[in-house]
Amino acid sequence: MMQNFVTLIRAAVFFGTVIMFGCVGETVTEKAGNLNLGVPGIMYLGGIASLSSVFIYEGSTENPNKAVCVLLALVSAFVASSLGGLIYAFLTITLRANQNVTGLTLTIFGSGVANFFGGSLNTLAGRFEQIAVPVTSAAFRTTLPFSDSLGIVGELFFSYGFMVYLAIVFAVMTHLFMNHTRRGLNLRTVGENPAAADAAGINVNLNKYLAICLGAGICGFGGVYYVMDYIKGTWANDGSIETLGWLAVALVIFTTWKSKHAIWGAYLFGILYWLYLYIPGLTRSSQEIFKMLPYVVTVVVLIVTSLRNSRDKQPPAALGLPYFREER
Amino acid sequence: MADAAIEFKNVTKRFGSVVANDHVSMTVNKGEILSLLGENGSGKTSLMNMLSGIYFPDEGEIFINGKPVTIRDPKDAYALKIGMVHQHFKLVDVFTAAENLIVGIDPGKKLNRKEIADEIKEICDKYGFVVEPGKKVYDMSVSEKQTLEIVKMLYRGADILILDEPTAVLTPQESEHLFSVIKNMKKDGKTVIIITHKLHEVLSVSDRVAILRKGRYIETIKTSEADEEKLTELMVGRHMELNIERPEVKNKELRLSVKNLNCVNSEGQQVLFDINFDLYGGEILGIAGISGNGQKELLEAIAGLQKTLAGASVIYYDPEADKKDEDGKSAGMEMIGLSPRMIREKGIHLSFVPEDRLGMGLVGSMGMTENMMIRDYSTASKSLLFTDKKKPRELAEEIKESLGVVTPDISTPVSRLSGGNVQKVLVGREIAAAPAVLMTAYAVRGLDINTSYTIYDLLNEQKKKGVAIIYVGEDLDVILALCDRILVLCDGHVNGILKGTEARKEEVGLLMTALKDKRREETAE
């Protein structure tokens, strides 16, 4: 029983970390008033960029340096994802394309690109072999040295790779930035009322561009964590990044656009997602009902906040709308 | 002469072919309260928007404190200590007062809410404002929001303050308080410009009045030397004879009877007060008034698009009804409480040309043919599954032909047509529905002279057929020449109904801008 509980929590943390990155990144983007539905695609881009760069590095040196591996994975993922964000930003801000359509296209584009290169890497690795980047993956999965000696506490809280904690740090820092700095206030103004931001002398487009690219970069880390830790440095063409990406978007709604809630919300989604494994007597079909739970709670949160009409829990007022200075 | 705070030299601003400001040269003195007076579309707001950095002049120069300046965006305006309170507040609803105040300033500085609250208090005490720093904007009344906007400008160190229609949303008491605050700011050496069209306010608060008319600067006079008649004359200009027909129709029948119409807008403010009038077939009833004085709500209430307060009644008398009583009147039909669709299904022939042509009137991405279908697609076709496109296509061709709509093809999306052609499509469709009552809102807005005359001819043709027409317009000369009777709206009240042949322009202008005293007191209570 106890062991079951620990396994469930650990599974939830692995799962939650991927979507926490996605959720925090998307929150930054949405606070600037842009709904980027390209999160799954961006996660794909981040994942494949880190995997391929590290694969080349590990294959070209005798003794790959762990620190270099980790840095290379993170930097390449951030750059690739931000470029994905930049495409989206250019289309929606400068060309004023429809945000939903652009975002969905980015998802299709990202998954296509990633699976193309992922498949190619598998081929490169050999006909029957799976691609593997053992050194990097091990570095990502290194836990704190004392976690083994702390029993259940150690297992529950300290038995994870560093990115689990990095996700929490990002969530906290985003919260502090949004609510306790003037730059964060400016960014939120852009998402709430771009005309007011403009009249207050804030560069609306610059803020949007920065927020979207940075947000996409953070989403990309979710892809890195998925590839390096969650599936241990391999590639799978099974579309599970996409599932996680959509859950990250749902999590933004669940947290009512407050990144601090992503810290527990992400793990809750993880628990709900894996719960079916721990409920005895489920058949294949009744499992699926349990897998719906994260989506169901998101819908419930939407209904409750709308019913209560709580103004502080609404999406940014100008979310999804293009902005251009009024001309008659 | 006093020092000039602002000087405009030959400033011109165009929007496409429309000239919003035509070589305006005027001066605002340091430390004075100046009223900028003019009708709708006289270019008051666009002139001021060039000071606040929203627009950039096409021609001419602006001098601030004697130095030529270039104001490219709002940041430049702040640097020159110019602050503008726009008619539509630029506030973030989910932020507190304090947060709204500091948005955009010193992005690198620490966000210390306590310190900001103290600074707000200082400003408030100095001028007599009340602002709660921690209050969220969505909890504020309109007047609180406006106060916050003014304090925001002062917090940013504005020396020149521009207020765009500041009293449009305020109660009389709140307006009084605002004026006392404005006078305090003047004592402190600030220059204040108030954009307005309310004469009594101009007279009570300002030192001088600058008058704009149709984009041109007319003159600036001292308030002490002005009175309501003189200002009205300067504002509306001398009467111009227009060559518009006004055919006389005999045997007018009562078509629409509006009684006790009261309306509240979405903000909870009452916008129509006890509207009573009758409308006859074969007449054009002009509705004059500064825009935003209840015209929109009135038309929409009749069309079934706007909720009315209890007790309102709009009775429609069908011209073709069989049963008529001894006076020749048919039995009336109550229209209040009916949706637009129900109105049509009951056989009430009402046509409505709304102000927002592409928003409410037509679907911009559809061609003429589809737009013809919107009115009756559900009943026009006998087939269960498919719509009948033949007749609408014929109608579209006919309208294109007869009204001279310039379009490459009747399937071209109407949003690609020019404003005048869009209007022709809309008016053509509404007239083709053979209305008994035709309501038009700003039917000629943005149209060139020739197209405007085409529209007047169309309306007159309908009038001769016995249609009852409501014409909401902004050009007084046109209203005076075209309409049989003129109903003047002011602050949501019927401030007078005049005969078209006898009304004088000054009289109408005065009724538009100054509510008769008796009524004003009633509203204040």
PDB file of N, CA and C in Angstrom, chain A residues 179-186 188-189 192-193 195-203 311-312 325-328, chain B residues 15 20 53 55 73-75 78 90-95 102-107 109-111 113 136 138 156:
ATOM      1  N   ASN A 179       3.944  39.521 -10.301  1.00  0.00           N
ATOM      2  CA  ASN A 179       3.210  40.243  -9.267  1.00  0.00           C
ATOM      3  C   ASN A 179       4.038  41.223  -8.447  1.00  0.00           C
ATOM      4  N   HIS A 180       5.349  41.093  -8.525  1.00  0.00           N
ATOM      5  CA  HIS A 180       6.137  41.941  -7.632  1.00  0.00           C
ATOM      6  C   HIS A 180       7.215  42.746  -8.347  1.00  0.00           C
ATOM      7  N   THR A 181       7.131  42.847  -9.663  1.00  0.00           N
ATOM      8  CA  THR A 181       8.061  43.742 -10.355  1.00  0.00           C
ATOM      9  C   THR A 181       7.280  44.639 -11.309  1.00  0.00           C
ATOM     10  N   ARG A 182       7.857  45.782 -11.606  1.00  0.00           N
ATOM     11  CA  ARG A 182       7.178  46.706 -12.511  1.00  0.00           C
ATOM     12  C   ARG A 182       7.154  46.164 -13.934  1.00  0.00           C
ATOM     13  N   ARG A 183       8.233  45.454 -14.300  1.00  0.00           N
ATOM     14  CA  ARG A 183       8.249  44.882 -15.654  1.00  0.00           C
ATOM     15  C   ARG A 183       7.138  43.846 -15.800  1.00  0.00           C
ATOM     16  N   GLY A 184       6.917  43.067 -14.731  1.00  0.00           N
ATOM     17  CA  GLY A 184       5.840  42.081 -14.772  1.00  0.00           C
ATOM     18  C   GLY A 184       4.485  42.756 -14.898  1.00  0.00           C
ATOM     19  N   LEU A 185       4.325  43.858 -14.187  1.00  0.00           N
ATOM     20  CA  LEU A 185       3.079  44.623 -14.250  1.00  0.00           C
ATOM     21  C   LEU A 185       2.869  45.143 -15.668  1.00  0.00           C
ATOM     22  N   ASN A 186       3.945  45.636 -16.267  1.00  0.00           N
ATOM     23  CA  ASN A 186       3.845  46.128 -17.645  1.00  0.00           C
ATOM     24  C   ASN A 186       3.415  45.022 -18.595  1.00  0.00           C
ATOM     25  N   ARG A 188       1.737  42.319 -17.904  1.00  0.00           N
ATOM     26  CA  ARG A 188       0.330  41.975 -17.693  1.00  0.00           C
ATOM     27  C   ARG A 188      -0.593  43.031 -18.285  1.00  0.00           C
ATOM     28  N   THR A 189      -0.168  44.296 -18.228  1.00  0.00           N
ATOM     29  CA  THR A 189      -0.982  45.347 -18.836  1.00  0.00           C
ATOM     30  C   THR A 189      -1.137  45.104 -20.335  1.00  0.00           C
ATOM     31  N   GLU A 192      -3.744  42.523 -20.699  1.00  0.00           N
ATOM     32  CA  GLU A 192      -5.072  42.896 -20.232  1.00  0.00           C
ATOM     33  C   GLU A 192      -5.687  43.977 -21.114  1.00  0.00           C
ATOM     34  N   ASN A 193      -4.917  45.001 -21.414  1.00  0.00           N
ATOM     35  CA  ASN A 193      -5.442  46.150 -22.135  1.00  0.00           C
ATOM     36  C   ASN A 193      -4.310  46.807 -22.914  1.00  0.00           C
ATOM     37  N   ALA A 195      -4.199  48.777 -25.325  1.00  0.00           N
ATOM     38  CA  ALA A 195      -4.344  50.211 -25.601  1.00  0.00           C
ATOM     39  C   ALA A 195      -3.882  51.022 -24.402  1.00  0.00           C
ATOM     40  N   ALA A 196      -4.206  50.547 -23.200  1.00  0.00           N
ATOM     41  CA  ALA A 196      -3.762  51.239 -21.991  1.00  0.00           C
ATOM     42  C   ALA A 196      -2.241  51.176 -21.886  1.00  0.00           C
ATOM     43  N   ALA A 197      -1.678  50.020 -22.212  1.00  0.00           N
ATOM     44  CA  ALA A 197      -0.224  49.875 -22.169  1.00  0.00           C
ATOM     45  C   ALA A 197       0.426  50.846 -23.146  1.00  0.00           C
ATOM     46  N   ASP A 198      -0.143  50.916 -24.325  1.00  0.00           N
ATOM     47  CA  ASP A 198       0.393  51.802 -25.349  1.00  0.00           C
ATOM     48  C   ASP A 198       0.345  53.251 -24.875  1.00  0.00           C
ATOM     49  N   ALA A 199      -0.813  53.638 -24.321  1.00  0.00           N
ATOM     50  CA  ALA A 199      -0.961  55.011 -23.860  1.00  0.00           C
ATOM     51  C   ALA A 199      -0.040  55.296 -22.678  1.00  0.00           C
ATOM     52  N   ALA A 200       0.356  54.252 -21.948  1.00  0.00           N
ATOM     53  CA  ALA A 200       1.244  54.459 -20.809  1.00  0.00           C
ATOM     54  C   ALA A 200       2.708  54.431 -21.242  1.00  0.00           C
ATOM     55  N   GLY A 201       2.943  54.314 -22.529  1.00  0.00           N
ATOM     56  CA  GLY A 201       4.316  54.370 -23.028  1.00  0.00           C
ATOM     57  C   GLY A 201       5.041  53.038 -23.033  1.00  0.00           C
ATOM     58  N   ILE A 202       4.288  51.938 -22.933  1.00  0.00           N
ATOM     59  CA  ILE A 202       4.914  50.616 -22.972  1.00  0.00           C
ATOM     60  C   ILE A 202       4.974  50.145 -24.419  1.00  0.00           C
ATOM     61  N   ASN A 203       6.095  49.566 -24.808  1.00  0.00           N
ATOM     62  CA  ASN A 203       6.217  49.024 -26.167  1.00  0.00           C
ATOM     63  C   ASN A 203       5.495  47.679 -26.229  1.00  0.00           C
ATOM     64  N   ARG A 311     -13.481  38.022 -10.833  1.00  0.00           N
ATOM     65  CA  ARG A 311     -12.761  38.783 -11.850  1.00  0.00           C
ATOM     66  C   ARG A 311     -11.265  38.494 -11.864  1.00  0.00           C
ATOM     67  N   ASP A 312     -10.739  38.097 -10.708  1.00  0.00           N
ATOM     68  CA  ASP A 312      -9.292  37.874 -10.642  1.00  0.00           C
ATOM     69  C   ASP A 312      -8.884  36.536 -11.232  1.00  0.00           C
ATOM     70  N   ARG A 325      -2.771  50.122 -33.054  1.00  0.00           N
ATOM     71  CA  ARG A 325      -3.171  51.427 -32.551  1.00  0.00           C
ATOM     72  C   ARG A 325      -4.317  51.954 -33.396  1.00  0.00           C
ATOM     73  N   GLU A 326      -5.312  52.528 -32.732  1.00  0.00           N
ATOM     74  CA  GLU A 326      -6.526  52.899 -33.456  1.00  0.00           C
ATOM     75  C   GLU A 326      -6.262  53.934 -34.549  1.00  0.00           C
ATOM     76  N   GLU A 327      -6.777  53.613 -35.696  1.00  0.00           N
ATOM     77  CA  GLU A 327      -6.779  54.568 -36.796  1.00  0.00           C
ATOM     78  C   GLU A 327      -8.187  54.521 -37.339  1.00  0.00           C
ATOM     79  N   ARG A 328      -8.694  55.650 -37.785  1.00  0.00           N
ATOM     80  CA  ARG A 328     -10.058  55.629 -38.272  1.00  0.00           C
ATOM     81  C   ARG A 328     -10.140  55.156 -39.713  1.00  0.00           C
TER      82      ARG A 328
ATOM     83  N   PHE B  15      -7.518  61.305 -42.491  1.00  0.00           N
ATOM     84  CA  PHE B  15      -7.707  59.864 -42.420  1.00  0.00           C
ATOM     85  C   PHE B  15      -8.257  59.447 -43.769  1.00  0.00           C
ATOM     86  N   ALA B  20      -9.565  65.450 -40.896  1.00  0.00           N
ATOM     87  CA  ALA B  20     -10.022  65.606 -39.520  1.00  0.00           C
ATOM     88  C   ALA B  20      -9.659  66.991 -38.990  1.00  0.00           C
ATOM     89  N   GLY B  53       0.212  61.924 -28.566  1.00  0.00           N
ATOM     90  CA  GLY B  53       1.059  60.944 -29.238  1.00  0.00           C
ATOM     91  C   GLY B  53       0.322  59.777 -29.848  1.00  0.00           C
ATOM     92  N   TYR B  55      -1.895  60.135 -32.498  1.00  0.00           N
ATOM     93  CA  TYR B  55      -1.777  60.421 -33.931  1.00  0.00           C
ATOM     94  C   TYR B  55      -0.559  61.295 -34.163  1.00  0.00           C
ATOM     95  N   ASP B  73       4.980  59.173 -30.014  1.00  0.00           N
ATOM     96  CA  ASP B  73       4.138  58.247 -29.253  1.00  0.00           C
ATOM     97  C   ASP B  73       3.936  58.757 -27.830  1.00  0.00           C
ATOM     98  N   PRO B  74       3.047  58.092 -27.086  1.00  0.00           N
ATOM     99  CA  PRO B  74       2.682  58.623 -25.766  1.00  0.00           C
ATOM    100  C   PRO B  74       3.880  58.900 -24.857  1.00  0.00           C
ATOM    101  N   LYS B  75       4.960  58.163 -25.036  1.00  0.00           N
ATOM    102  CA  LYS B  75       6.147  58.386 -24.222  1.00  0.00           C
ATOM    103  C   LYS B  75       6.675  59.816 -24.404  1.00  0.00           C
ATOM    104  N   TYR B  78       4.558  62.235 -22.469  1.00  0.00           N
ATOM    105  CA  TYR B  78       4.876  62.277 -21.031  1.00  0.00           C
ATOM    106  C   TYR B  78       6.138  63.074 -20.780  1.00  0.00           C
ATOM    107  N   LYS B  90      -8.185  54.264 -20.099  1.00  0.00           N
ATOM    108  CA  LYS B  90      -7.121  53.306 -20.390  1.00  0.00           C
ATOM    109  C   LYS B  90      -6.647  52.709 -19.070  1.00  0.00           C
ATOM    110  N   LEU B  91      -7.490  51.871 -18.507  1.00  0.00           N
ATOM    111  CA  LEU B  91      -7.167  51.257 -17.217  1.00  0.00           C
ATOM    112  C   LEU B  91      -7.264  49.744 -17.333  1.00  0.00           C
ATOM    113  N   VAL B  92      -6.526  49.057 -16.470  1.00  0.00           N
ATOM    114  CA  VAL B  92      -6.604  47.600 -16.429  1.00  0.00           C
ATOM    115  C   VAL B  92      -7.550  47.212 -15.293  1.00  0.00           C
ATOM    116  N   ASP B  93      -8.636  46.528 -15.637  1.00  0.00           N
ATOM    117  CA  ASP B  93      -9.684  46.229 -14.662  1.00  0.00           C
ATOM    118  C   ASP B  93      -9.209  45.426 -13.466  1.00  0.00           C
ATOM    119  N   VAL B  94      -8.308  44.475 -13.700  1.00  0.00           N
ATOM    120  CA  VAL B  94      -7.946  43.574 -12.598  1.00  0.00           C
ATOM    121  C   VAL B  94      -6.778  44.119 -11.775  1.00  0.00           C
ATOM    122  N   PHE B  95      -6.323  45.329 -12.089  1.00  0.00           N
ATOM    123  CA  PHE B  95      -5.258  45.939 -11.288  1.00  0.00           C
ATOM    124  C   PHE B  95      -5.866  46.862 -10.236  1.00  0.00           C
ATOM    125  N   ILE B 102       1.254  53.190 -11.846  1.00  0.00           N
ATOM    126  CA  ILE B 102       2.691  53.121 -12.111  1.00  0.00           C
ATOM    127  C   ILE B 102       3.021  52.318 -13.359  1.00  0.00           C
ATOM    128  N   VAL B 103       1.994  51.800 -14.016  1.00  0.00           N
ATOM    129  CA  VAL B 103       2.262  51.011 -15.222  1.00  0.00           C
ATOM    130  C   VAL B 103       3.059  51.829 -16.227  1.00  0.00           C
ATOM    131  N   GLY B 104       4.152  51.243 -16.687  1.00  0.00           N
ATOM    132  CA  GLY B 104       4.928  51.898 -17.727  1.00  0.00           C
ATOM    133  C   GLY B 104       6.004  52.849 -17.240  1.00  0.00           C
ATOM    134  N   ILE B 105       6.047  53.173 -15.941  1.00  0.00           N
ATOM    135  CA  ILE B 105       7.111  54.066 -15.488  1.00  0.00           C
ATOM    136  C   ILE B 105       8.209  53.293 -14.766  1.00  0.00           C
ATOM    137  N   ASP B 106       9.416  53.756 -14.941  1.00  0.00           N
ATOM    138  CA  ASP B 106      10.602  53.181 -14.285  1.00  0.00           C
ATOM    139  C   ASP B 106      10.567  51.666 -14.198  1.00  0.00           C
ATOM    140  N   PRO B 107      10.602  50.963 -15.311  1.00  0.00           N
ATOM    141  CA  PRO B 107      10.446  49.502 -15.240  1.00  0.00           C
ATOM    142  C   PRO B 107      11.494  48.825 -14.365  1.00  0.00           C
ATOM    143  N   LYS B 109      12.673  49.894 -11.532  1.00  0.00           N
ATOM    144  CA  LYS B 109      12.578  50.214 -10.109  1.00  0.00           C
ATOM    145  C   LYS B 109      11.809  49.150  -9.331  1.00  0.00           C
ATOM    146  N   LYS B 110      12.078  49.100  -8.031  1.00  0.00           N
ATOM    147  CA  LYS B 110      11.379  48.142  -7.190  1.00  0.00           C
ATOM    148  C   LYS B 110       9.902  48.510  -7.100  1.00  0.00           C
ATOM    149  N   LEU B 111       9.079  47.473  -6.965  1.00  0.00           N
ATOM    150  CA  LEU B 111       7.644  47.713  -6.862  1.00  0.00           C
ATOM    151  C   LEU B 111       7.264  47.760  -5.388  1.00  0.00           C
ATOM    152  N   ARG B 113       4.511  48.904  -3.042  1.00  0.00           N
ATOM    153  CA  ARG B 113       3.124  49.382  -3.068  1.00  0.00           C
ATOM    154  C   ARG B 113       2.830  50.397  -1.971  1.00  0.00           C
ATOM    155  N   LYS B 136      -9.546  47.656  -6.502  1.00  0.00           N
ATOM    156  CA  LYS B 136      -9.460  47.169  -7.876  1.00  0.00           C
ATOM    157  C   LYS B 136     -10.352  48.020  -8.779  1.00  0.00           C
ATOM    158  N   TYR B 138     -12.174  47.148 -11.253  1.00  0.00           N
ATOM    159  CA  TYR B 138     -13.511  46.612 -11.543  1.00  0.00           C
ATOM    160  C   TYR B 138     -14.518  46.874 -10.434  1.00  0.00           C
ATOM    161  N   ARG B 156       2.380  61.261 -13.121  1.00  0.00           N
ATOM    162  CA  ARG B 156       3.433  61.252 -14.128  1.00  0.00           C
ATOM    163  C   ARG B 156       3.991  62.641 -14.379  1.00  0.00           C
TER     164      ARG B 156
END
